[in-house]
XYZ file of C-alpha atoms in Angstrom:
602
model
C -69.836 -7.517 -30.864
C -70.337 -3.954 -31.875
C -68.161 -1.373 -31.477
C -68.056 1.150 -28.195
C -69.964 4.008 -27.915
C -68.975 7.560 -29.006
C -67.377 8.993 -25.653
C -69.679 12.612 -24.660
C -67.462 14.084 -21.996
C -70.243 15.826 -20.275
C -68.074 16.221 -16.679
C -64.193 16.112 -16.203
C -64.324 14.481 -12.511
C -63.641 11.315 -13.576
C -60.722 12.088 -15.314
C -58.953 12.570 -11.306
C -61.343 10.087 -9.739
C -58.612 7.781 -8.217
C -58.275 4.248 -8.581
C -59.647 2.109 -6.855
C -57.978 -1.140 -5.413
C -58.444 -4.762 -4.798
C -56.402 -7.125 -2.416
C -55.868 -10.322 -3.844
C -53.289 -12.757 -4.093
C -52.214 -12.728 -7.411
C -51.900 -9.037 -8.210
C -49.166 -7.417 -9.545
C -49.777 -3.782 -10.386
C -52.518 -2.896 -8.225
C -51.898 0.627 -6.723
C -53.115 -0.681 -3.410
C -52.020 -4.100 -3.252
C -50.151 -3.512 0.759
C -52.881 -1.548 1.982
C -53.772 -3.212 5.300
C -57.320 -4.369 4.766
C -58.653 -7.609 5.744
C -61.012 -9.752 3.735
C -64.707 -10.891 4.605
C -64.701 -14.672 5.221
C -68.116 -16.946 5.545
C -68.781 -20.377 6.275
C -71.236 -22.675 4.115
C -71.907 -25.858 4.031
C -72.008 -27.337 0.023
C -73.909 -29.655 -1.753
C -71.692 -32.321 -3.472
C -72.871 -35.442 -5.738
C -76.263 -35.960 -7.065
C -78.259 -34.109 -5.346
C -75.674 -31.079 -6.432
C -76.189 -31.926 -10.343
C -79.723 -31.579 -9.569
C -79.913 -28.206 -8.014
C -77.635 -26.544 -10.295
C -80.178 -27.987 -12.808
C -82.689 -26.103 -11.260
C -80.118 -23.351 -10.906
C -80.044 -23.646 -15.190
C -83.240 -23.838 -16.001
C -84.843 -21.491 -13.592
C -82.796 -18.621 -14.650
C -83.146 -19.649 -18.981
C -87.105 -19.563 -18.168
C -87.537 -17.029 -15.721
C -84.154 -14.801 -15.943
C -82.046 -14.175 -12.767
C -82.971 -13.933 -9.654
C -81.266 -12.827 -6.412
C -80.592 -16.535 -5.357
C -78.676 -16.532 -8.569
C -75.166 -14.540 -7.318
C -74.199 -17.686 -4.916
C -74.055 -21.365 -5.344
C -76.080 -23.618 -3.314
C -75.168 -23.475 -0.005
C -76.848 -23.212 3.870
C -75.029 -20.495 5.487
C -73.375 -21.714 8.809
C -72.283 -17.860 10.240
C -72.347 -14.829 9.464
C -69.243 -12.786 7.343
C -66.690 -12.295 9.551
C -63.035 -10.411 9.764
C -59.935 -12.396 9.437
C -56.110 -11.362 8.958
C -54.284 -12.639 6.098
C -51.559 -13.904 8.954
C -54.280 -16.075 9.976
C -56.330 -17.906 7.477
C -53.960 -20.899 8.168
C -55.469 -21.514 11.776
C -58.898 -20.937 10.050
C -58.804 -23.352 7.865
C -57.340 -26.038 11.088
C -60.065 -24.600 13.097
C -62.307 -25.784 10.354
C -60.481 -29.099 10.107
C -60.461 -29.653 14.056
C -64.322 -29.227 13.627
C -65.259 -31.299 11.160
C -63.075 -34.478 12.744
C -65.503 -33.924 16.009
C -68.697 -33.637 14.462
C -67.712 -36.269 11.273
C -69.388 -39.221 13.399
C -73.097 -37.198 14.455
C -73.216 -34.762 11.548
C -76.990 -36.049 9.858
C -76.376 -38.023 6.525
C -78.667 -37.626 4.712
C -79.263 -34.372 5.656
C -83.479 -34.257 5.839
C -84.694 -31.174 4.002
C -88.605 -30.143 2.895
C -89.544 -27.833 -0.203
C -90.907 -24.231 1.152
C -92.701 -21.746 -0.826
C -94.170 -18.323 -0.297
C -94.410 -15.468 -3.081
C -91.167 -14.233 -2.795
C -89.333 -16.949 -1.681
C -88.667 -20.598 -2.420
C -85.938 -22.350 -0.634
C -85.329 -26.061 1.253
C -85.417 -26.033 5.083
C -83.248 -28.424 7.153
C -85.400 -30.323 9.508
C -85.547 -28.787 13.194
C -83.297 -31.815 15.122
C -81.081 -32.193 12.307
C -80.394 -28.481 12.113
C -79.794 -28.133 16.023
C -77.046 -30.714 15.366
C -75.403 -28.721 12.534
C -75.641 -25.606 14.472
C -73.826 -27.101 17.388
C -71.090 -27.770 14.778
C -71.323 -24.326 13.694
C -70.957 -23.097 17.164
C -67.777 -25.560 17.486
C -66.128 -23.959 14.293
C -66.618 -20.638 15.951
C -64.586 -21.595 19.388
C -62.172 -23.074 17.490
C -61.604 -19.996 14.864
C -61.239 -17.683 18.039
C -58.769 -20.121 19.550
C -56.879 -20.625 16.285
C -57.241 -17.431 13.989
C -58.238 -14.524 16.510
C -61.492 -14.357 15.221
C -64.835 -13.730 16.157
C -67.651 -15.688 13.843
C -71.025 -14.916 15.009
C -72.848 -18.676 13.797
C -76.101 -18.475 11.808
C -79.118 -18.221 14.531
C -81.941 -18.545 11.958
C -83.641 -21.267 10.398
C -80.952 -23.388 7.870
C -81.689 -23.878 4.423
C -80.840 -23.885 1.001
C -82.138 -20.776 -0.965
C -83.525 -21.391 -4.628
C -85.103 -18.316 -5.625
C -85.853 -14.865 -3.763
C -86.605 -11.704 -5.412
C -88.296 -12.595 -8.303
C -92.001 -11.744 -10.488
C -94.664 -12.679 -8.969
C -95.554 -14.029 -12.694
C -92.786 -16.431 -11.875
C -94.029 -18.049 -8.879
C -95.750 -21.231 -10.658
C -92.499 -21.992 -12.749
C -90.134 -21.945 -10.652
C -92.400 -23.912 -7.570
C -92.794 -26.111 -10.374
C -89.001 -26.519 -11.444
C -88.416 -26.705 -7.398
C -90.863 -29.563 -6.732
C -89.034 -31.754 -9.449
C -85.699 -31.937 -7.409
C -85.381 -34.938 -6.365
C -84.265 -34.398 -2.204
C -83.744 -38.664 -1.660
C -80.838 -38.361 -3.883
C -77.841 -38.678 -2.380
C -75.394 -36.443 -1.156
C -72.329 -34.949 0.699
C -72.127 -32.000 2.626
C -68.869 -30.524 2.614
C -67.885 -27.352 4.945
C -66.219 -24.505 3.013
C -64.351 -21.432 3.969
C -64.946 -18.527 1.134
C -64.146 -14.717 1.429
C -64.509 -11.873 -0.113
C -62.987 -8.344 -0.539
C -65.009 -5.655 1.298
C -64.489 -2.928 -0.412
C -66.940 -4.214 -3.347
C -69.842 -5.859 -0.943
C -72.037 -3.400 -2.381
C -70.584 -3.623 -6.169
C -72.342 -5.539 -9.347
C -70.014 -8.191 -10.122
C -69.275 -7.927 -13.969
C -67.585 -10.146 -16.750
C -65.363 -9.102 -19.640
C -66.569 -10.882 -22.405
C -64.145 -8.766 -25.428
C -60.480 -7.185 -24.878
C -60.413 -3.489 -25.301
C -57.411 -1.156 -25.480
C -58.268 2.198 -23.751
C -58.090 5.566 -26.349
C -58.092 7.771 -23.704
C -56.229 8.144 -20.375
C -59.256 7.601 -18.281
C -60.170 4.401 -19.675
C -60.137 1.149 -18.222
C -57.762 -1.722 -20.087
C -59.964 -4.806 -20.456
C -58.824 -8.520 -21.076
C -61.475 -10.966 -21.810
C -62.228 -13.638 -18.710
C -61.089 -10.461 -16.468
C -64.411 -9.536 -13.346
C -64.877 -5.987 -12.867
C -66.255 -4.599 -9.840
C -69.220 -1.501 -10.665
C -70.890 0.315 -8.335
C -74.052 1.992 -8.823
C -72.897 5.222 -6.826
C -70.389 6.093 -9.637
C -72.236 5.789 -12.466
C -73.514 9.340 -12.096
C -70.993 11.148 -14.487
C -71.255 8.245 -17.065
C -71.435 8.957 -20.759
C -74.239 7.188 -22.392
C -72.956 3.444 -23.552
C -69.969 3.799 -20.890
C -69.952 2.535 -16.849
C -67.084 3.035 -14.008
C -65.564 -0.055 -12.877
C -62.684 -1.517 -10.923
C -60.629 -4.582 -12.808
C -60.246 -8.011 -10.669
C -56.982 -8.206 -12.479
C -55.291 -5.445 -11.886
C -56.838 -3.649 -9.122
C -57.369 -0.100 -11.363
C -60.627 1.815 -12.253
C -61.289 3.483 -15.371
C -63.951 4.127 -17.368
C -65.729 1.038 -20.214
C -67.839 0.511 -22.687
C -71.131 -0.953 -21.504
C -71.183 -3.476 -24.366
C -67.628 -5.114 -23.906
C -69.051 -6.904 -20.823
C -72.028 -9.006 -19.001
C -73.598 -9.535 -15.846
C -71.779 -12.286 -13.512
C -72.389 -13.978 -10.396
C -71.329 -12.354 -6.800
C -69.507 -15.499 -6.062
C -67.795 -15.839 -9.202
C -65.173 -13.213 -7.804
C -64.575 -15.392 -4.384
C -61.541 -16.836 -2.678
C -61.765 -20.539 -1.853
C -59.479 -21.427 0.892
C -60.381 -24.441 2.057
C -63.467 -27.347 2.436
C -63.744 -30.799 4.850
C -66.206 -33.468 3.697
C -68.401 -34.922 6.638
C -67.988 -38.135 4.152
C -64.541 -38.269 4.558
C -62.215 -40.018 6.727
C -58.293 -38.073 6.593
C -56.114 -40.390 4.534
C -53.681 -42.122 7.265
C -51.891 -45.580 7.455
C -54.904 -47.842 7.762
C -57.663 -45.177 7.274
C -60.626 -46.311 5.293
C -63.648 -44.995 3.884
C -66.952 -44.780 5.836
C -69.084 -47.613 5.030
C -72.268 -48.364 3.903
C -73.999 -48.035 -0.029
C -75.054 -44.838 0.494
C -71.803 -42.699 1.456
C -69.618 -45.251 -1.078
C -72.517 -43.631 -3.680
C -71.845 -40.356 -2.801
C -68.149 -40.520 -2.284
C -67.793 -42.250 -5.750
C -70.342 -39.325 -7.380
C -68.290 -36.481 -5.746
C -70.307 -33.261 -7.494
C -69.580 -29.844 -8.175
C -67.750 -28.036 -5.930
C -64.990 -28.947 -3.222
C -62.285 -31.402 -2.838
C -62.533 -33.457 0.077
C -58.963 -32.988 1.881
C -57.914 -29.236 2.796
C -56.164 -28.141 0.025
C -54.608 -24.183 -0.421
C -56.092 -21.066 -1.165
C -57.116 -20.958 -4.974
C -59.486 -18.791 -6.534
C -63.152 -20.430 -7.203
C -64.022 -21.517 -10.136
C -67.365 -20.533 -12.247
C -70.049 -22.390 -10.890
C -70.169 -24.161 -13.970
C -66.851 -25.738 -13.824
C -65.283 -28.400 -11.566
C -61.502 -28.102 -10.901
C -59.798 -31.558 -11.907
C -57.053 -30.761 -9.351
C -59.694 -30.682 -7.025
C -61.606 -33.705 -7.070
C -60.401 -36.637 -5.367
C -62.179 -39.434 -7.304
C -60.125 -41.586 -9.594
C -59.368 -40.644 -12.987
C -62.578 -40.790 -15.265
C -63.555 -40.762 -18.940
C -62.396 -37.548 -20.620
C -64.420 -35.816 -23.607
C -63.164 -32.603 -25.431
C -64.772 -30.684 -27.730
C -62.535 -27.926 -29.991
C -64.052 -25.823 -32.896
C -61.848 -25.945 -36.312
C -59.225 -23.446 -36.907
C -59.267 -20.108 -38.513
C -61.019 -20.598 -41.993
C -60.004 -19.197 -45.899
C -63.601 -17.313 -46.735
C -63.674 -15.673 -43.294
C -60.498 -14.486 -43.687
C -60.467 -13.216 -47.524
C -63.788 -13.060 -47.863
C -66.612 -15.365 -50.084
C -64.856 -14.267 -53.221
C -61.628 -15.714 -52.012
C -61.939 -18.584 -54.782
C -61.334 -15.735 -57.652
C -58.575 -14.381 -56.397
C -56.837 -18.006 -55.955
C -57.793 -19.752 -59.027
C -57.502 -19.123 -62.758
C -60.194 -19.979 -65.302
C -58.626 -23.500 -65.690
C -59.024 -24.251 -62.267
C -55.212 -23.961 -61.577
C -54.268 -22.583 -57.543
C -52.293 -19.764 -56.589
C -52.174 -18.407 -53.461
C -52.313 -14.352 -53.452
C -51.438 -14.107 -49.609
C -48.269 -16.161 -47.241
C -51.624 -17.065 -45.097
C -53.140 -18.995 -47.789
C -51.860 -22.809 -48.406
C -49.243 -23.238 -50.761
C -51.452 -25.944 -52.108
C -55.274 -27.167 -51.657
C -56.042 -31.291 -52.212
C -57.927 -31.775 -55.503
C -61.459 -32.070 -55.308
C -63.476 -34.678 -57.923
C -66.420 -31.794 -57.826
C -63.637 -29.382 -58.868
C -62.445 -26.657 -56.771
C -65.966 -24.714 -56.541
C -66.957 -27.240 -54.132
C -64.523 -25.134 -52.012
C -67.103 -22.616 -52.088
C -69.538 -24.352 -49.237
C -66.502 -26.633 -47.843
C -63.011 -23.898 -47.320
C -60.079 -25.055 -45.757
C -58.076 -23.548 -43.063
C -55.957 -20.541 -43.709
C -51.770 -21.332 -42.779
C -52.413 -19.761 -39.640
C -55.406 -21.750 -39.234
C -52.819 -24.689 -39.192
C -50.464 -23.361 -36.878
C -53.227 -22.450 -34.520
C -54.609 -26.532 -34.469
C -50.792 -27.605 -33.763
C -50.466 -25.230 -30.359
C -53.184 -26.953 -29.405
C -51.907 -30.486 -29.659
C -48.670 -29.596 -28.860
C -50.337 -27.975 -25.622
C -52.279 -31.249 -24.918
C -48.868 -32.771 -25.398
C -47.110 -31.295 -22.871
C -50.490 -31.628 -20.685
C -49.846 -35.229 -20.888
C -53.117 -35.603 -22.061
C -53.891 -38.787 -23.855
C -56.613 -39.167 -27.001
C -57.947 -42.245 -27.872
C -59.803 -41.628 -30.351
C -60.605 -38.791 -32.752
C -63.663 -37.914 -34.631
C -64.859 -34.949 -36.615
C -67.435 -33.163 -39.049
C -66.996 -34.017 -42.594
C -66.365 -30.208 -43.268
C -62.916 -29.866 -44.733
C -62.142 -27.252 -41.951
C -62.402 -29.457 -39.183
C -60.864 -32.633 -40.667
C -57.133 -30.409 -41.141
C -57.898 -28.987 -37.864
C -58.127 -32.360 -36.534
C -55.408 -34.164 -38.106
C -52.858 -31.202 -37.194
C -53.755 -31.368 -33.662
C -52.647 -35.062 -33.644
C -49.507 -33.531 -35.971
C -48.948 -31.153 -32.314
C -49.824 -34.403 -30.395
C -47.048 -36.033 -32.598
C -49.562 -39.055 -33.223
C -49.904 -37.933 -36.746
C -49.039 -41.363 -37.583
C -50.010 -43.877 -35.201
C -54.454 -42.143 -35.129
C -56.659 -41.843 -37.269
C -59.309 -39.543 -37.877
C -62.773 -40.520 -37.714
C -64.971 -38.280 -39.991
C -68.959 -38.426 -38.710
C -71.692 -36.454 -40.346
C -73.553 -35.900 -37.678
C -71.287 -33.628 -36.156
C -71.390 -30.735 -38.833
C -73.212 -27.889 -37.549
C -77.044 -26.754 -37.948
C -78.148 -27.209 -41.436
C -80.038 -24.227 -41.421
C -77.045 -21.992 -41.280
C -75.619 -23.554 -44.832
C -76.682 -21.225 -47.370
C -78.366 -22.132 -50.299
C -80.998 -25.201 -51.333
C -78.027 -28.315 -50.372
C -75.767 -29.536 -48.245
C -71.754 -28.743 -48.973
C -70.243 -31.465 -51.455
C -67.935 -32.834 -48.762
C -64.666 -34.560 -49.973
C -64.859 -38.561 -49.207
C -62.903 -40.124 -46.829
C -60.843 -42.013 -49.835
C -59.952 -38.256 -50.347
C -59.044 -37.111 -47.582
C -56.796 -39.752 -47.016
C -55.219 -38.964 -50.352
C -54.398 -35.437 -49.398
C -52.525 -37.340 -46.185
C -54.860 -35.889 -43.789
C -55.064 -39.378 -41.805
C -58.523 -40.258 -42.342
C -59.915 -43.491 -41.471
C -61.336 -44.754 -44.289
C -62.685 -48.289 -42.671
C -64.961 -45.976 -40.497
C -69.139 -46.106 -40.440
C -70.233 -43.089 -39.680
C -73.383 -43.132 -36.848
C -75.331 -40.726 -39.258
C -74.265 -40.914 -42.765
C -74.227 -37.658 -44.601
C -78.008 -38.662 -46.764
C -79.671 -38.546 -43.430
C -78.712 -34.833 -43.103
C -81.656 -32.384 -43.964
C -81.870 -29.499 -45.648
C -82.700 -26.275 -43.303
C -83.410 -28.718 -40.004
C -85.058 -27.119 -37.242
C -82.705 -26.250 -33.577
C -84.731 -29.047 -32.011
C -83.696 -31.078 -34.187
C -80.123 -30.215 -34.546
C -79.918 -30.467 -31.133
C -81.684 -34.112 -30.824
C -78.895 -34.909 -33.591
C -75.798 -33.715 -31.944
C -76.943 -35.545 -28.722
C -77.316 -39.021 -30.132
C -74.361 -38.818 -32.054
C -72.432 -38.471 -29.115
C -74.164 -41.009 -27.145
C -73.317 -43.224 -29.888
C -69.688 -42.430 -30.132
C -69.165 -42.710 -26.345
C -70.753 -45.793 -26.449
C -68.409 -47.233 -28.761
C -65.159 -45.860 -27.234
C -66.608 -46.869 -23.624
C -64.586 -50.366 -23.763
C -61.793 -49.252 -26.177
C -60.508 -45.980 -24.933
C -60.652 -43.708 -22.104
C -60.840 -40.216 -24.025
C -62.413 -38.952 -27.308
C -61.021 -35.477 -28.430
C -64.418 -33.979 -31.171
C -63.470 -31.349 -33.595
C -66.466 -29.585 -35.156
C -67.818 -26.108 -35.186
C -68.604 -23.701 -32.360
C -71.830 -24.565 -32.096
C -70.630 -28.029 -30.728
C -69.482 -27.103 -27.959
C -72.434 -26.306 -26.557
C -74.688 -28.741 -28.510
C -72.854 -31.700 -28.061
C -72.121 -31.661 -24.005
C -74.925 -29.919 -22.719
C -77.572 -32.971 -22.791
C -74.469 -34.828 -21.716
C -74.634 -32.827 -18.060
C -78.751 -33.944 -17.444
C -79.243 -30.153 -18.601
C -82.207 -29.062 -21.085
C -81.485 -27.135 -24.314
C -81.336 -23.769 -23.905
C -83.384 -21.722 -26.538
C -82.538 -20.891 -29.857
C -82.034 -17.751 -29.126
C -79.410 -18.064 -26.317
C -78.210 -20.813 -27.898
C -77.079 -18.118 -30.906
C -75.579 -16.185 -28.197
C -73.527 -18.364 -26.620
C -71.973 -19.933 -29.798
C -71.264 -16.221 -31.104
C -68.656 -16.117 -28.843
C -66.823 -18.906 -29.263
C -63.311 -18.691 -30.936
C -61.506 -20.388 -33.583
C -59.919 -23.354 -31.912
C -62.100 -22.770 -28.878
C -61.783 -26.041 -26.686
C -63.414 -27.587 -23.518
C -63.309 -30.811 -21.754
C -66.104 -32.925 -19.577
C -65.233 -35.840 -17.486
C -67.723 -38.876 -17.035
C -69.371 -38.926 -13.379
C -68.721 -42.963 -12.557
C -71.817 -45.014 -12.303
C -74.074 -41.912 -12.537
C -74.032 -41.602 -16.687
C -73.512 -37.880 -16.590
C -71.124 -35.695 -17.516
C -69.620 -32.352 -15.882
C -67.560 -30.254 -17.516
C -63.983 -29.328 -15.853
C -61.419 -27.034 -16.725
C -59.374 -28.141 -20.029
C -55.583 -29.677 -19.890
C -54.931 -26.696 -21.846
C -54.834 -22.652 -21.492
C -57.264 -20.717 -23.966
C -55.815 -19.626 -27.295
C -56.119 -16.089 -27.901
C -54.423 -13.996 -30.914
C -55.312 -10.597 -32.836
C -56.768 -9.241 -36.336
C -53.614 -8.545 -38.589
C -55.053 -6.401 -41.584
C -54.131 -7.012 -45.294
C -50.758 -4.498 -45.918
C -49.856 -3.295 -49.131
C -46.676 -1.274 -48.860
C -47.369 0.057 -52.423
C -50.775 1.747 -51.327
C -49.296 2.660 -48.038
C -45.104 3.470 -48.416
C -45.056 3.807 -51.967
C -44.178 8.032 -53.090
C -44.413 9.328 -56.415
């Protein structure tokens, strides 16, 4: 990340523009948090199962070949009726109106829904057959009666055509791709439709919807307090009075406006800022004395394969998730196969530098620690300590860092089965002091596998790190298992490999190790690097590589002790990823201080 532009004040009206607001639930110190404007709510019918892992596929790999597009700011949906006005007072008898609805049209609603590809040169979406839509649409029309009846609303239903968009607003140059990419969805597979209430705030309809990718603490009183994960709101209107490098947004958060450097965030998805309140699956029956599933292979298929997106009773309002996540709370399937993925702690040479080993260690190879976060002692090495060179360990902090995270999985409840990791020093005291947090230091054991260290081609120099043996390891009590095979012993590593072939690695290595723990366990926690946490799920989900180039991208900004989590998709052999057990782990620099050079007076 670089750092933010040089501030040119070239106008002073933004230093008394006022804030803007916005009204949701969880604010605190938004300036405008009682003012009495309602929200923008929409019906849509969702996509769940199969069919849904397909189109988000599409969704994937349409926008890493061709960019984005405008289909890109919303999920996969067919729009039911138009946005509408709704009180706060009264999103309760919404969401029964919505329930009420769903219970009468359960029985005729068309499963499977019959849809057929469309294409023109700006658009390329899938239509709902005529007689099938005429019956949603009379469901639609049902919601509405009931919303005026229960909320004191009036929802105008959607009179066009139904269908699902996939692309609109896009190069012509782009046409044959993503037709292409369109044509290989399969539409047979099977699927749910579940009937969702979303809204939105209307004061930012018109507003780019924007990510926060790095925290950044304002220097002047105009500025605009960022916190990474926060959305902010920009709109094109006040960008006028800009300094070059700088935009005007509104924080999600908070509800204020201030001025931000262009580079601290990225663009985001319209939807990505919604409310959820509340979804009804035309699948499923409400859970009663006696109730039982609908019959039949096909909705037992789809019920078991439940796919990104809603849970199938009415649950409360709770903000969406990233279309790229799926809510464990709200999935009703039984509990699946759990996979996490956590990059090593903080490491020594990152920290002080490549010329850390002088500093440490004397000319007879004898360590001393120059700083309280360095180790008070490092395991002996039968290379000798230069090997530390290519293979540092993890500073103190580095330590404390792995045990908050199995102390949080702890207190999660979250059970491991089984852990494995690279052979990299890093991540094998990473690993065994998350099971120290876990406080199953003693009863696992670490499994160390080759084929999860990172891409060759980043190791510098002509060979690979001289990686302490598991015999080692264990010596130095860091709970190794020493009876373990490895899938990919470390003389099948190359030398400088290329990113397809990393990537073919890091896939079948974790076939392999899920494959083995498929019988014996029900969760495998993998600590490795940050590039693992992309290369070792992402196959896992049915989803291409991306580039190398994005590929770079995304594992620049991954953290130390980043962490995610997938859950197996029963009978389907796919994974999803879903929001981890555990919160993020988030701390600041803290500079070398000398009080001599800084307190010291002559």
């Amino acid at each position: 990340m670089s750092s933010p532009p040089v501030r040119k004040f070239t106008s002073l009206s933004l230093l008394f523009h006022s804030p803007l607001g916005i009204r949701l639930f969880s604010h605190v110190d938004d300036p405008f948090l009682d003012d009495p404007l309602p929200r923008e709510y929409v019906l849509y019918l969702r996509p769940t199962g199969p069919l849904a892992t397909k189109l988000f596929e599409y969704w994937h790999q349409s926008r890493q070949v061709c960019g984005k597009n405008k289909a890109h700011n919303i999920f996969p949906h067919i729009t039911l009726c138009q946005f509408f006005m709704c009180e706060d007072s009264n999103v309760g008898g919404l969401c029964e109106a919505l329930q009420n609805a769903v219970s009468r049209w359960r029985e005729t609603f068309p499963l499977p829904l019959p849809l057929e590809l469309y294409t023109s040169s700006n658009f390329i979406g899938l239509f709902v057959e005529e007689q099938s839509a005429e019956i949603i649409k009379k469901f639609a029309a049902d919601f509405a009666s009931e919303a005026t009846s229960k909320a004191d609303v009036h929802v105008e239903p959607h009179k066009k055509q139904l269908h699902v968009t996939l692309a609109y607003h896009f190069q012509p140059s782009h046409q044959t791709v993503l037709e292409k990419l369109a044509r290989s969805v399969d539409l047979k597979l099977g699927c749910d439709w579940v009937a969702a209430v979303y809204s939105r705030d209307i004061r930012f309809v018109n507003h780019e919807t924007l990510r926060v990718m790095y925290p950044y603490t304002p220097q002047n009183d105009d500025e605009l307090e960022l916190v990474q994960g926060d959305y902010i709101f920009m709109s094109p209107s006040e960008q006028s009075n800009t300094s070059e490098g700088w935009i005007y947004g509104t924080s999600l958060a908070t509800g204020c406006s201030g001025l931000l450097p262009e580079n601290y965030i990225a663009k985001a998805d319209e939807c990505d800022t919604w409310v959820f309140h509340g979804s009804n699956s035309f699948l499923a029956v409400a859970a009663s004395a006696g109730a039982s599933l609908c019959d039949g292979a096909f909705r037992r298929r789809c019920q078991e394969e439940q796919g990104p997106g809603e849970a199938l009773s009415l649950p409360t309002s709770v903000i969406c998730q990233p279309l790229s996540m799926v809510s464990k709370s709200s999935r009703s399937c039984p509990q699946k196969r759990d996979l996490y993925v956590c990059r090593h702690g903080e490491r020594m040479d990152v920290v002080f530098g490549k010329h850390w080993l002088s500093q440490c260690f004397d000319a007879k190879g004898n360590y001393i620690r120059s700083n309280l976060n360095m180790p008070p002692i490092l395991p002996p090495r039968s290379g000798g300590y230069r090997d530390y060179e290519k293979d540092a360990p993890i500073t103190v902090f580095g330590c404390a860092q792995a045990r908050l995270v199995g102390e949080a999985l702890l207190e999660s409840k979250s059970v491991i089965d089984y852990v494995y990791c690279s052979p990299s020093l890093r991540c094998v005291q990473t690993a065994f002091n998350i099971l120290k947090g876990l406080q199953q230091g003693n009863q696992k054991k670490v499994r160390v596998e080759p084929g999860l260290f990172e891409w060759t081609k980043w190791v510098s120099g002509n060979t690979l790190p001289a990686w302490m043996s598991t015999e080692e390891l264990a010596a130095a009590d860091l709970g190794t298992d020493t009876t373990y095979r490895p899938h990919l012993p470390a003389s099948k590593l190359g030398i400088s490999e290329s990113y397809e072939t990393y990537i073919s690695r890091s896939c079948q290595v974790m076939r392999d190790i899920l494959a083995e723990c498929k019988v014996k366990g029900n969760s495998v926690l993998i600590v490795a690097h940050a590039s693992s946490l992309e290369a070792c799920t992402r196959q896992l989900q049915g989803l291409s590589a991306r580039n190398s180039k994005d590929f770079v991208q995304v594992v620049r900004k991954i953290p130390y002790l980043g962490f995610c989590a997938c859950e197996e998709l029963e009978d389907a052999g796919i994974w999803q990823l879903v929001d981890p057990p555990i919160l993020p782990l988030t701390h600041g620099p803290n500079h070398s201080f000398s009080w001599r050079d800084i307190l010291y007076q002559d």
